[in-house]
PDB file of C-alpha atoms and ligand atoms in Angstrom:
ATOM      1  CA  MET A 173       0.089   0.196  -0.077  1.00 47.00           C
ATOM      2  CA  LYS A 174       0.840   3.361  -0.430  1.00 48.00           C
ATOM      3  CA  ASP A 175       2.115   5.578   2.166  1.00 53.00           C
ATOM      4  CA  PRO A 176      -0.653   8.406   2.098  1.00 50.00           C
ATOM      5  CA  MET A 177       1.609  10.776   3.763  1.00 50.00           C
ATOM      6  CA  THR A 178       4.056  10.428   0.086  1.00 53.00           C
ATOM      7  CA  SER A 179       1.590  10.483  -2.242  1.00 91.00           C
ATOM      8  CA  TYR A 180      -0.456  13.315  -4.421  1.00 95.00           C
ATOM      9  CA  ARG A 181      -2.492  15.398  -1.894  1.00 96.00           C
ATOM     10  CA  GLY A 182      -5.073  17.802  -3.371  1.00 97.00           C
ATOM     11  CA  ARG A 183      -8.204  19.550  -2.101  1.00 97.00           C
ATOM     12  CA  ILE A 184     -11.214  21.474  -3.234  1.00 97.00           C
ATOM     13  CA  ALA A 185     -11.932  24.450  -0.594  1.00 97.00           C
ATOM     14  CA  PRO A 186     -15.103  26.092  -1.419  1.00 97.00           C
ATOM     15  CA  THR A 187     -15.972  28.740   0.796  1.00 97.00           C
ATOM     16  CA  PRO A 188     -20.120  28.512   1.570  1.00 97.00           C
ATOM     17  CA  SER A 189     -20.741  32.817   0.415  1.00 95.00           C
ATOM     18  CA  GLY A 190     -23.036  31.755  -2.654  1.00 94.00           C
ATOM     19  CA  TYR A 191     -24.256  28.135  -4.200  1.00 95.00           C
ATOM     20  CA  LEU A 192     -21.468  26.419  -6.322  1.00 95.00           C
ATOM     21  CA  HIS A 193     -21.614  27.549 -10.071  1.00 93.00           C
ATOM     22  CA  LEU A 194     -19.602  25.488 -13.421  1.00 93.00           C
ATOM     23  CA  GLY A 195     -16.238  27.979 -12.263  1.00 92.00           C
ATOM     24  CA  HIS A 196     -15.647  26.215  -9.103  1.00 94.00           C
ATOM     25  CA  ALA A 197     -17.183  22.758 -11.234  1.00 94.00           C
ATOM     26  CA  GLN A 198     -14.294  23.638 -12.830  1.00 94.00           C
ATOM     27  CA  THR A 199     -11.546  23.862 -10.645  1.00 96.00           C
ATOM     28  CA  PHE A 200     -12.922  21.147  -8.822  1.00 96.00           C
ATOM     29  CA  ALA A 201     -13.142  19.066 -11.865  1.00 96.00           C
ATOM     30  CA  ILE A 202      -9.195  19.622 -13.051  1.00 96.00           C
ATOM     31  CA  ALA A 203      -8.439  19.373  -8.801  1.00 97.00           C
ATOM     32  CA  GLN A 204      -9.924  15.792  -9.037  1.00 95.00           C
ATOM     33  CA  LYS A 205      -8.882  14.181 -12.204  1.00 95.00           C
ATOM     34  CA  ARG A 206      -5.068  15.256 -10.978  1.00 96.00           C
ATOM     35  CA  ALA A 207      -5.528  13.495  -7.756  1.00 95.00           C
ATOM     36  CA  LYS A 208      -7.003  10.307  -9.982  1.00 93.00           C
ATOM     37  CA  ALA A 209      -4.555  10.319 -12.357  1.00 94.00           C
ATOM     38  CA  GLN A 210      -1.471  10.248  -9.672  1.00 94.00           C
ATOM     39  CA  GLY A 211      -3.409   8.179  -7.309  1.00 93.00           C
ATOM     40  CA  GLY A 212      -4.142  10.885  -5.150  1.00 94.00           C
ATOM     41  CA  ARG A 213      -6.231  11.671  -2.514  1.00 93.00           C
ATOM     42  CA  LEU A 214      -8.704  14.636  -2.288  1.00 95.00           C
ATOM     43  CA  ILE A 215      -9.870  15.997   0.408  1.00 95.00           C
ATOM     44  CA  LEU A 216     -12.915  18.168   1.295  1.00 96.00           C
ATOM     45  CA  ARG A 217     -12.524  22.009   3.277  1.00 97.00           C
ATOM     46  CA  VAL A 218     -14.909  23.919   3.769  1.00 97.00           C
ATOM     47  CA  GLU A 219     -14.015  27.649   4.309  1.00 98.00           C
ATOM     48  CA  ASP A 220     -16.229  29.330   5.844  1.00 97.00           C
ATOM     49  CA  LEU A 221     -14.331  31.381   8.426  1.00 97.00           C
ATOM     50  CA  ASP A 222     -16.276  34.925   7.242  1.00 96.00           C
ATOM     51  CA  GLU A 223     -19.482  34.405   9.615  1.00 94.00           C
ATOM     52  CA  ALA A 224     -20.523  37.745   7.694  1.00 93.00           C
ATOM     53  CA  ARG A 225     -21.006  36.085   3.830  1.00 94.00           C
ATOM     54  CA  CYS A 226     -21.015  32.389   4.749  1.00 96.00           C
ATOM     55  CA  LYS A 227     -24.544  30.651   5.858  1.00 96.00           C
ATOM     56  CA  ALA A 228     -25.618  27.072   6.835  1.00 94.00           C
ATOM     57  CA  GLU A 229     -28.230  26.578   3.592  1.00 95.00           C
ATOM     58  CA  PHE A 230     -24.836  26.873   1.201  1.00 96.00           C
ATOM     59  CA  THR A 231     -23.184  24.738   2.965  1.00 95.00           C
ATOM     60  CA  GLN A 232     -26.202  22.180   2.650  1.00 94.00           C
ATOM     61  CA  GLY A 233     -25.788  23.198  -0.548  1.00 95.00           C
ATOM     62  CA  LEU A 234     -22.230  22.452  -1.660  1.00 94.00           C
ATOM     63  CA  TYR A 235     -22.609  19.120  -0.563  1.00 93.00           C
ATOM     64  CA  GLU A 236     -25.725  18.206  -2.564  1.00 93.00           C
ATOM     65  CA  ASP A 237     -24.327  20.181  -5.541  1.00 95.00           C
ATOM     66  CA  LEU A 238     -20.932  17.991  -4.997  1.00 95.00           C
ATOM     67  CA  HIS A 239     -22.083  15.356  -5.103  1.00 93.00           C
ATOM     68  CA  TRP A 240     -24.371  15.785  -7.317  1.00 94.00           C
ATOM     69  CA  ALA A 241     -21.835  17.070 -10.277  1.00 94.00           C
ATOM     70  CA  GLY A 242     -19.431  13.518  -9.127  1.00 93.00           C
ATOM     71  CA  LEU A 243     -16.984  16.123  -7.634  1.00 94.00           C
ATOM     72  CA  THR A 244     -16.384  13.603  -4.754  1.00 92.00           C
ATOM     73  CA  TRP A 245     -13.378  13.374  -2.188  1.00 92.00           C
ATOM     74  CA  ASN A 246     -12.152  10.754  -0.400  1.00 88.00           C
ATOM     75  CA  GLU A 247      -9.908  11.435   2.631  1.00 83.00           C
ATOM     76  CA  GLY A 248     -11.600  13.581   6.097  1.00 82.00           C
ATOM     77  CA  PRO A 249     -12.319  13.253   9.266  1.00 82.00           C
ATOM     78  CA  ASP A 250     -14.270   9.518   9.500  1.00 79.00           C
ATOM     79  CA  VAL A 251     -18.029  10.545   9.864  1.00 76.00           C
ATOM     80  CA  GLY A 252     -19.976   7.585  10.825  1.00 75.00           C
ATOM     81  CA  GLY A 253     -17.942   5.629   7.870  1.00 74.00           C
ATOM     82  CA  LEU A 254     -18.299   8.520   5.560  1.00 76.00           C
ATOM     83  CA  TYR A 255     -15.293  11.192   4.876  1.00 86.00           C
ATOM     84  CA  GLY A 256     -15.957  14.013   6.352  1.00 84.00           C
ATOM     85  CA  PRO A 257     -15.084  17.147   5.654  1.00 93.00           C
ATOM     86  CA  TYR A 258     -12.739  19.681   7.159  1.00 95.00           C
ATOM     87  CA  ILE A 259     -14.281  22.531   8.676  1.00 96.00           C
ATOM     88  CA  GLN A 260     -12.423  25.910   8.627  1.00 98.00           C
ATOM     89  CA  SER A 261     -14.886  27.128  11.211  1.00 97.00           C
ATOM     90  CA  GLN A 262     -13.671  24.179  13.737  1.00 96.00           C
ATOM     91  CA  ARG A 263      -9.735  24.717  13.372  1.00 97.00           C
ATOM     92  CA  ARG A 264      -9.084  28.160  14.834  1.00 98.00           C
ATOM     93  CA  ALA A 265      -6.836  27.162  17.369  1.00 98.00           C
ATOM     94  CA  PHE A 266      -3.788  25.984  14.106  1.00 98.00           C
ATOM     95  CA  TYR A 267      -4.074  29.654  12.734  1.00 98.00           C
ATOM     96  CA  LEU A 268      -3.688  31.395  16.363  1.00 98.00           C
ATOM     97  CA  LYS A 269      -0.533  29.216  16.641  1.00 98.00           C
ATOM     98  CA  ALA A 270       0.115  30.660  13.196  1.00 98.00           C
ATOM     99  CA  TRP A 271      -0.439  33.785  13.996  1.00 98.00           C
ATOM    100  CA  GLU A 272       1.769  33.647  17.079  1.00 98.00           C
ATOM    101  CA  VAL A 273       4.812  32.498  15.695  1.00 98.00           C
ATOM    102  CA  LEU A 274       4.373  35.198  13.085  1.00 98.00           C
ATOM    103  CA  LYS A 275       4.059  38.102  15.820  1.00 98.00           C
ATOM    104  CA  ASN A 276       6.950  36.606  17.965  1.00 96.00           C
ATOM    105  CA  LYS A 277       8.931  37.002  15.071  1.00 96.00           C
ATOM    106  CA  GLY A 278       8.522  40.152  14.173  1.00 96.00           C
ATOM    107  CA  ALA A 279       6.458  38.989  10.687  1.00 98.00           C
ATOM    108  CA  ILE A 280       3.179  41.077  11.298  1.00 98.00           C
ATOM    109  CA  TYR A 281       2.721  44.464  12.844  1.00 98.00           C
ATOM    110  CA  ALA A 282      -1.062  45.520  14.672  1.00 97.00           C
ATOM    111  CA  CYS A 283      -2.201  47.934  11.798  1.00 95.00           C
ATOM    112  CA  THR A 284      -4.149  50.610  12.924  1.00 91.00           C
ATOM    113  CA  HIS A 285      -5.751  51.916  10.081  1.00 88.00           C
ATOM    114  CA  SER A 286      -9.420  51.192   8.342  1.00 81.00           C
ATOM    115  CA  ARG A 287     -10.135  49.863   5.290  1.00 78.00           C
ATOM    116  CA  LYS A 288     -11.776  53.827   4.658  1.00 81.00           C
ATOM    117  CA  ASP A 289      -7.564  54.756   5.359  1.00 81.00           C
ATOM    118  CA  VAL A 290      -5.800  53.297   3.089  1.00 79.00           C
ATOM    119  CA  GLU A 291      -8.396  53.422   0.408  1.00 79.00           C
ATOM    120  CA  ASN A 292      -8.384  57.386   1.181  1.00 80.00           C
ATOM    121  CA  ALA A 293      -3.662  57.033   1.188  1.00 79.00           C
ATOM    122  CA  THR A 294      -4.345  55.143  -2.721  1.00 75.00           C
ATOM    123  CA  GLN A 295      -7.288  56.233  -3.791  1.00 65.00           C
ATOM    124  CA  ALA A 296      -8.380  53.574  -5.064  1.00 51.00           C
ATOM    125  CA  PRO A 297     -11.802  53.023  -7.439  1.00 51.00           C
ATOM    126  CA  HIS A 298     -14.370  51.194  -5.896  1.00 47.00           C
ATOM    127  CA  GLU A 299     -15.647  48.946  -8.187  1.00 46.00           C
ATOM    128  CA  GLU A 300     -16.000  45.170  -7.323  1.00 45.00           C
ATOM    129  CA  ASP A 301     -13.887  43.885  -9.707  1.00 45.00           C
ATOM    130  CA  GLU A 302     -11.355  46.620  -9.051  1.00 53.00           C
ATOM    131  CA  ALA A 303      -8.323  44.700  -7.178  1.00 66.00           C
ATOM    132  CA  GLU A 304      -7.436  45.157  -3.947  1.00 73.00           C
ATOM    133  CA  PRO A 305      -5.494  48.271  -3.287  1.00 83.00           C
ATOM    134  CA  VAL A 306      -1.415  48.130  -2.884  1.00 91.00           C
ATOM    135  CA  PHE A 307      -1.187  49.006   1.125  1.00 93.00           C
ATOM    136  CA  PRO A 308       0.890  51.997   0.853  1.00 92.00           C
ATOM    137  CA  ARG A 309       3.843  51.820   2.614  1.00 92.00           C
ATOM    138  CA  ARG A 310       3.569  55.313   5.104  1.00 92.00           C
ATOM    139  CA  LEU A 311       0.856  53.570   6.682  1.00 94.00           C
ATOM    140  CA  ARG A 312       2.916  50.175   7.383  1.00 95.00           C
ATOM    141  CA  ALA A 313       3.951  50.159  11.227  1.00 94.00           C
ATOM    142  CA  VAL A 314       7.448  50.625  12.780  1.00 92.00           C
ATOM    143  CA  GLU A 315       9.060  47.401  13.230  1.00 88.00           C
ATOM    144  CA  GLY A 316       7.522  45.063  17.108  1.00 89.00           C
ATOM    145  CA  ALA A 317       3.988  47.332  16.923  1.00 95.00           C
ATOM    146  CA  GLY A 318       1.501  45.018  18.355  1.00 96.00           C
ATOM    147  CA  GLN A 319       4.103  42.554  19.728  1.00 95.00           C
ATOM    148  CA  GLU A 320       2.991  42.700  23.135  1.00 96.00           C
ATOM    149  CA  ARG A 321      -0.775  41.704  22.380  1.00 97.00           C
ATOM    150  CA  SER A 322      -1.209  37.958  23.412  1.00 96.00           C
ATOM    151  CA  VAL A 323      -4.727  37.808  21.056  1.00 97.00           C
ATOM    152  CA  PRO A 324      -4.834  38.921  17.913  1.00 98.00           C
ATOM    153  CA  ALA A 325      -8.601  40.642  18.275  1.00 97.00           C
ATOM    154  CA  GLY A 326      -9.155  44.731  18.297  1.00 95.00           C
ATOM    155  CA  VAL A 327      -6.299  45.503  15.223  1.00 95.00           C
ATOM    156  CA  ASN A 328      -5.927  44.421  12.087  1.00 96.00           C
ATOM    157  CA  TRP A 329      -2.629  42.545  11.439  1.00 97.00           C
ATOM    158  CA  ARG A 330      -0.089  42.590   7.933  1.00 97.00           C
ATOM    159  CA  PHE A 331       2.341  40.612   6.792  1.00 98.00           C
ATOM    160  CA  ARG A 332       5.210  43.115   6.268  1.00 98.00           C
ATOM    161  CA  VAL A 333       6.376  42.400   3.187  1.00 98.00           C
ATOM    162  CA  PRO A 334      10.104  42.738   1.468  1.00 98.00           C
ATOM    163  CA  ASP A 335       9.800  44.981  -1.072  1.00 97.00           C
ATOM    164  CA  GLY A 336      11.060  44.949  -3.785  1.00 98.00           C
ATOM    165  CA  GLU A 337      12.109  41.584  -4.240  1.00 98.00           C
ATOM    166  CA  LYS A 338      10.593  39.142  -6.659  1.00 98.00           C
ATOM    167  CA  ILE A 339       9.007  36.389  -5.688  1.00 98.00           C
ATOM    168  CA  PHE A 340       8.486  33.500  -8.224  1.00 98.00           C
ATOM    169  CA  VAL A 341       4.899  31.295  -8.409  1.00 98.00           C
ATOM    170  CA  LEU A 342       5.891  28.165 -10.744  1.00 97.00           C
ATOM    171  CA  ASP A 343       2.731  26.937 -11.823  1.00 98.00           C
ATOM    172  CA  GLU A 344       2.208  23.408 -13.460  1.00 96.00           C
ATOM    173  CA  ARG A 345       0.086  25.082 -15.716  1.00 95.00           C
ATOM    174  CA  LEU A 346       1.844  28.917 -16.549  1.00 96.00           C
ATOM    175  CA  GLY A 347       4.975  28.148 -16.198  1.00 97.00           C
ATOM    176  CA  PRO A 348       7.233  30.337 -13.665  1.00 97.00           C
ATOM    177  CA  ILE A 349       5.601  33.956 -13.054  1.00 98.00           C
ATOM    178  CA  ILE A 350       7.219  36.548 -10.842  1.00 98.00           C
ATOM    179  CA  TYR A 351       5.435  38.711  -8.452  1.00 98.00           C
ATOM    180  CA  VAL A 352       7.833  42.130  -6.636  1.00 98.00           C
ATOM    181  CA  ALA A 353       6.323  42.291  -3.787  1.00 98.00           C
ATOM    182  CA  GLY A 354       5.651  45.945  -2.573  1.00 97.00           C
ATOM    183  CA  GLU A 355       4.636  46.979  -5.809  1.00 96.00           C
ATOM    184  CA  ASP A 356       2.847  44.205  -7.458  1.00 96.00           C
ATOM    185  CA  PHE A 357       1.376  43.620  -2.960  1.00 96.00           C
ATOM    186  CA  GLY A 358       1.695  45.106   0.027  1.00 96.00           C
ATOM    187  CA  ASP A 359       1.463  44.437   3.009  1.00 97.00           C
ATOM    188  CA  PHE A 360      -1.343  41.854   3.491  1.00 96.00           C
ATOM    189  CA  LEU A 361      -3.756  40.499   6.065  1.00 96.00           C
ATOM    190  CA  VAL A 362      -3.712  37.848   8.339  1.00 98.00           C
ATOM    191  CA  TRP A 363      -5.437  37.894  10.646  1.00 98.00           C
ATOM    192  CA  ARG A 364      -8.826  40.829  10.875  1.00 96.00           C
ATOM    193  CA  ARG A 365      -9.978  42.927  13.562  1.00 95.00           C
ATOM    194  CA  ASP A 366     -12.879  41.517  13.884  1.00 95.00           C
ATOM    195  CA  ASP A 367     -11.436  38.519  15.163  1.00 97.00           C
ATOM    196  CA  VAL A 368     -11.449  36.513  11.934  1.00 97.00           C
ATOM    197  CA  PRO A 369      -8.153  34.425  10.341  1.00 98.00           C
ATOM    198  CA  ALA A 370      -7.950  36.241   6.265  1.00 97.00           C
ATOM    199  CA  TYR A 371      -7.811  33.958   3.993  1.00 97.00           C
ATOM    200  CA  GLU A 372      -3.714  34.110   3.450  1.00 98.00           C
ATOM    201  CA  LEU A 373      -3.498  32.685   6.480  1.00 98.00           C
ATOM    202  CA  ALA A 374      -6.060  29.541   6.891  1.00 98.00           C
ATOM    203  CA  VAL A 375      -4.936  28.437   3.777  1.00 98.00           C
ATOM    204  CA  VAL A 376      -1.670  28.395   4.014  1.00 98.00           C
ATOM    205  CA  VAL A 377      -1.941  27.097   7.603  1.00 98.00           C
ATOM    206  CA  ASP A 378      -4.303  24.282   6.321  1.00 98.00           C
ATOM    207  CA  ASP A 379      -2.629  23.606   3.206  1.00 98.00           C
ATOM    208  CA  ALA A 380       0.656  22.688   5.353  1.00 98.00           C
ATOM    209  CA  GLU A 381      -0.934  21.055   7.952  1.00 96.00           C
ATOM    210  CA  MET A 382      -3.516  18.383   5.307  1.00 95.00           C
ATOM    211  CA  ALA A 383      -0.036  17.757   4.112  1.00 95.00           C
ATOM    212  CA  ILE A 384      -1.494  18.887   0.691  1.00 97.00           C
ATOM    213  CA  THR A 385       1.058  18.392  -2.801  1.00 97.00           C
ATOM    214  CA  GLU A 386      -0.588  20.349  -4.883  1.00 98.00           C
ATOM    215  CA  VAL A 387      -3.277  23.315  -4.847  1.00 98.00           C
ATOM    216  CA  VAL A 388      -5.097  23.553  -7.644  1.00 98.00           C
ATOM    217  CA  ARG A 389      -7.441  26.831  -7.376  1.00 97.00           C
ATOM    218  CA  GLY A 390      -8.276  29.639 -10.298  1.00 96.00           C
ATOM    219  CA  GLU A 391      -6.125  32.184 -11.771  1.00 95.00           C
ATOM    220  CA  ASP A 392      -7.652  34.657  -9.705  1.00 94.00           C
ATOM    221  CA  LEU A 393      -4.999  33.800  -7.267  1.00 96.00           C
ATOM    222  CA  LEU A 394      -1.827  34.236  -8.242  1.00 97.00           C
ATOM    223  CA  LYS A 395      -1.158  36.630  -6.733  1.00 97.00           C
ATOM    224  CA  SER A 396      -2.677  35.219  -2.990  1.00 97.00           C
ATOM    225  CA  THR A 397      -0.028  32.337  -3.897  1.00 98.00           C
ATOM    226  CA  ALA A 398       3.027  35.230  -4.087  1.00 98.00           C
ATOM    227  CA  ARG A 399       1.672  36.311  -0.786  1.00 98.00           C
ATOM    228  CA  GLN A 400       1.291  32.408   0.586  1.00 98.00           C
ATOM    229  CA  LEU A 401       4.859  32.062  -0.607  1.00 98.00           C
ATOM    230  CA  LEU A 402       5.472  34.268   2.250  1.00 98.00           C
ATOM    231  CA  LEU A 403       4.393  33.015   4.477  1.00 98.00           C
ATOM    232  CA  TYR A 404       5.170  29.710   4.093  1.00 98.00           C
ATOM    233  CA  ARG A 405       9.316  30.980   4.874  1.00 98.00           C
ATOM    234  CA  ALA A 406       8.454  33.166   7.579  1.00 98.00           C
ATOM    235  CA  LEU A 407       6.438  29.579   8.982  1.00 98.00           C
ATOM    236  CA  GLY A 408       9.253  27.803   8.091  1.00 98.00           C
ATOM    237  CA  LEU A 409       6.247  24.874   6.534  1.00 98.00           C
ATOM    238  CA  ALA A 410       6.982  23.145   3.237  1.00 97.00           C
ATOM    239  CA  VAL A 411       5.851  24.511   0.287  1.00 98.00           C
ATOM    240  CA  PRO A 412       3.099  22.282  -2.199  1.00 98.00           C
ATOM    241  CA  ALA A 413       2.875  22.131  -6.463  1.00 98.00           C
ATOM    242  CA  PHE A 414       0.651  25.031  -7.782  1.00 98.00           C
ATOM    243  CA  CYS A 415      -1.816  24.804 -10.454  1.00 98.00           C
ATOM    244  CA  HIS A 416      -3.956  27.498 -11.644  1.00 97.00           C
ATOM    245  CA  VAL A 417      -7.091  26.879 -14.120  1.00 96.00           C
ATOM    246  CA  PRO A 418      -9.007  29.288 -15.964  1.00 92.00           C
ATOM    247  CA  LEU A 419     -12.054  30.882 -14.816  1.00 90.00           C
ATOM    248  CA  VAL A 420     -15.318  29.936 -16.423  1.00 88.00           C
ATOM    249  CA  LYS A 421     -16.394  32.989 -18.228  1.00 84.00           C
ATOM    250  CA  ASP A 422     -20.189  34.448 -19.448  1.00 79.00           C
ATOM    251  CA  SER A 423     -21.190  35.444 -22.460  1.00 78.00           C
ATOM    252  CA  SER A 424     -19.700  38.586 -22.128  1.00 81.00           C
ATOM    253  CA  GLY A 425     -16.515  37.676 -21.163  1.00 82.00           C
ATOM    254  CA  ARG A 426     -16.958  38.497 -17.540  1.00 83.00           C
ATOM    255  CA  ARG A 427     -15.827  36.038 -15.214  1.00 82.00           C
ATOM    256  CA  LEU A 428     -18.833  33.733 -13.290  1.00 78.00           C
ATOM    257  CA  ALA A 429     -19.673  35.046  -9.510  1.00 74.00           C
ATOM    258  CA  LYS A 430     -21.859  33.620  -7.111  1.00 70.00           C
ATOM    259  CA  ARG A 431     -24.782  36.162  -7.834  1.00 69.00           C
ATOM    260  CA  ASP A 432     -25.290  34.968 -11.151  1.00 71.00           C
ATOM    261  CA  ASN A 433     -27.359  32.572 -10.331  1.00 73.00           C
ATOM    262  CA  ALA A 434     -28.159  30.449 -13.592  1.00 70.00           C
ATOM    263  CA  MET A 435     -24.663  29.649 -13.466  1.00 86.00           C
ATOM    264  CA  SER A 436     -25.675  28.009 -10.286  1.00 93.00           C
ATOM    265  CA  LEU A 437     -25.163  24.309 -10.511  1.00 95.00           C
ATOM    266  CA  ARG A 438     -28.961  23.687  -8.649  1.00 95.00           C
ATOM    267  CA  GLY A 439     -29.972  26.176 -11.327  1.00 93.00           C
ATOM    268  CA  LEU A 440     -28.507  24.179 -14.001  1.00 93.00           C
ATOM    269  CA  ARG A 441     -30.214  20.980 -12.773  1.00 94.00           C
ATOM    270  CA  GLU A 442     -33.873  22.446 -12.178  1.00 93.00           C
ATOM    271  CA  LYS A 443     -33.583  23.737 -15.621  1.00 93.00           C
ATOM    272  CA  GLY A 444     -32.845  19.771 -16.681  1.00 95.00           C
ATOM    273  CA  ILE A 445     -29.323  19.819 -17.453  1.00 94.00           C
ATOM    274  CA  SER A 446     -27.854  16.261 -16.819  1.00 94.00           C
ATOM    275  CA  ARG A 447     -24.647  16.265 -14.746  1.00 93.00           C
ATOM    276  CA  GLU A 448     -23.069  14.547 -18.395  1.00 93.00           C
ATOM    277  CA  GLN A 449     -24.129  18.010 -19.635  1.00 92.00           C
ATOM    278  CA  VAL A 450     -22.758  20.063 -17.181  1.00 91.00           C
ATOM    279  CA  ARG A 451     -19.566  18.407 -17.298  1.00 88.00           C
ATOM    280  CA  GLY A 452     -19.069  18.572 -20.615  1.00 88.00           C
ATOM    281  CA  LEU A 453     -19.155  22.106 -20.859  1.00 83.00           C
ATOM    282  CA  LEU A 454     -15.960  21.953 -18.283  1.00 84.00           C
ATOM    283  CA  SER A 455     -12.232  22.504 -19.997  1.00 76.00           C
ATOM    284  CA  ASP A 456      -9.847  20.024 -19.277  1.00 72.00           C
ATOM    285  CA  ALA A 457      -7.510  22.535 -18.635  1.00 61.00           C
TER     286      ALA A 457
HETATM  287  N1  LIG B 145     -12.060  29.268  -1.104  1.00 87.70           N
HETATM  288  C1  LIG B 145     -11.451  29.303  -2.057  1.00 87.70           C
HETATM  289  C2  LIG B 145     -12.214  30.209  -2.781  1.00 87.70           C
HETATM  290  O1  LIG B 145     -13.747  29.447  -2.842  1.00 87.70           O
HETATM  291  C3  LIG B 145     -10.303  29.032  -2.553  1.00 87.70           C
HETATM  292  C4  LIG B 145      -9.767  28.907  -1.970  1.00 87.70           C
HETATM  293  C5  LIG B 145      -7.961  28.145  -3.140  1.00 87.70           C
HETATM  294  O2  LIG B 145      -8.344  27.363  -3.442  1.00 87.70           O
HETATM  295  O3  LIG B 145      -7.025  28.603  -1.891  1.00 87.70           O
HETATM  296  O4  LIG B 145     -12.300  30.978  -3.734  1.00 87.70           O
END
C-alpha cells in the first residue's frame, strides 16, 4: 500500500458564501482529475471563516451540488464511515498558533488603519471587480507594533512584505510568474480586527497541516499564491506545487460570480441539465 503522506494530496476548498457555479465545478473537476491521475487523495475543506458572508444553507447546498456533479473526495475526518469535510471554523487553534509564531518573529504587525484609511491613501476606485489597492508603505507600522498583545482581536494584523523582492510562483500550467513584493502587492492582512483569520493565513496553515502536495485553484488567486509563499517561508513550512486553472466566463466575457444564479449548479440542474452535460461544459485545462 502507498504511504498516503508521500503520494499526491489535493484539496477542493469552497467558500459557502453562495451556491457553487460552473467555475467551481471546473476547478474541482480538474483537481479531481489530477488527484486521480496520480492515484492520490482529495480533501474537501469548507472555508467558512467569514461568518458574515457564509451561510449554513450554502454549506448544505455545496454537499448536494458536489454530490450531484460527481465531485467526490476521499479523505477527511471519519463521519460514521463516510469522509467528512474539514471545516475551517472548527480549526481556529491552528491559525492562532501561526499568528503567534508570526507575531513573535516580527513578521506581522498590528495595523490600526481602517479599510477607509487605506482607500483614501491610495484613492482606489470602488468598482467591485477592481483589484485590492496595494497597501501604501507609509501606512506601515513600526517594527514590533503589537508584539505585546496576547490575542489578535481588536486590530488588523498585516504581514510586512520584503519590498522589492521578486517572488516566483512556479505554476504547473503557466510556468514561472514573477511578482514584486511591495509593488504588485503590499503588506497584506493575516488576521482581521473582528477576530477572523484572513484567507491567506488560514489557507497556508491548512494546506501545510493537511500535507497538501498540489493546490489547484482559479487563476484569480495567482497573486495570492505569491503572498502565501512569503507566509510559507516565514512559518518554515513545506511549499506545495500550484496549478492555477482558467476561470469560467459568461457570454459577455465576465467571470462568473456567486450572484449569477443562472450558472449555479443547482440553477442548471433545475433547468433539467444533466450532470454529464454540465461536465461536458467544463474545460480540461
Ligand atoms: N475558498 C477559496 C474560494 O472559494 C478558494 C481558496 C483556495 O483554493 O485556495 O475562492
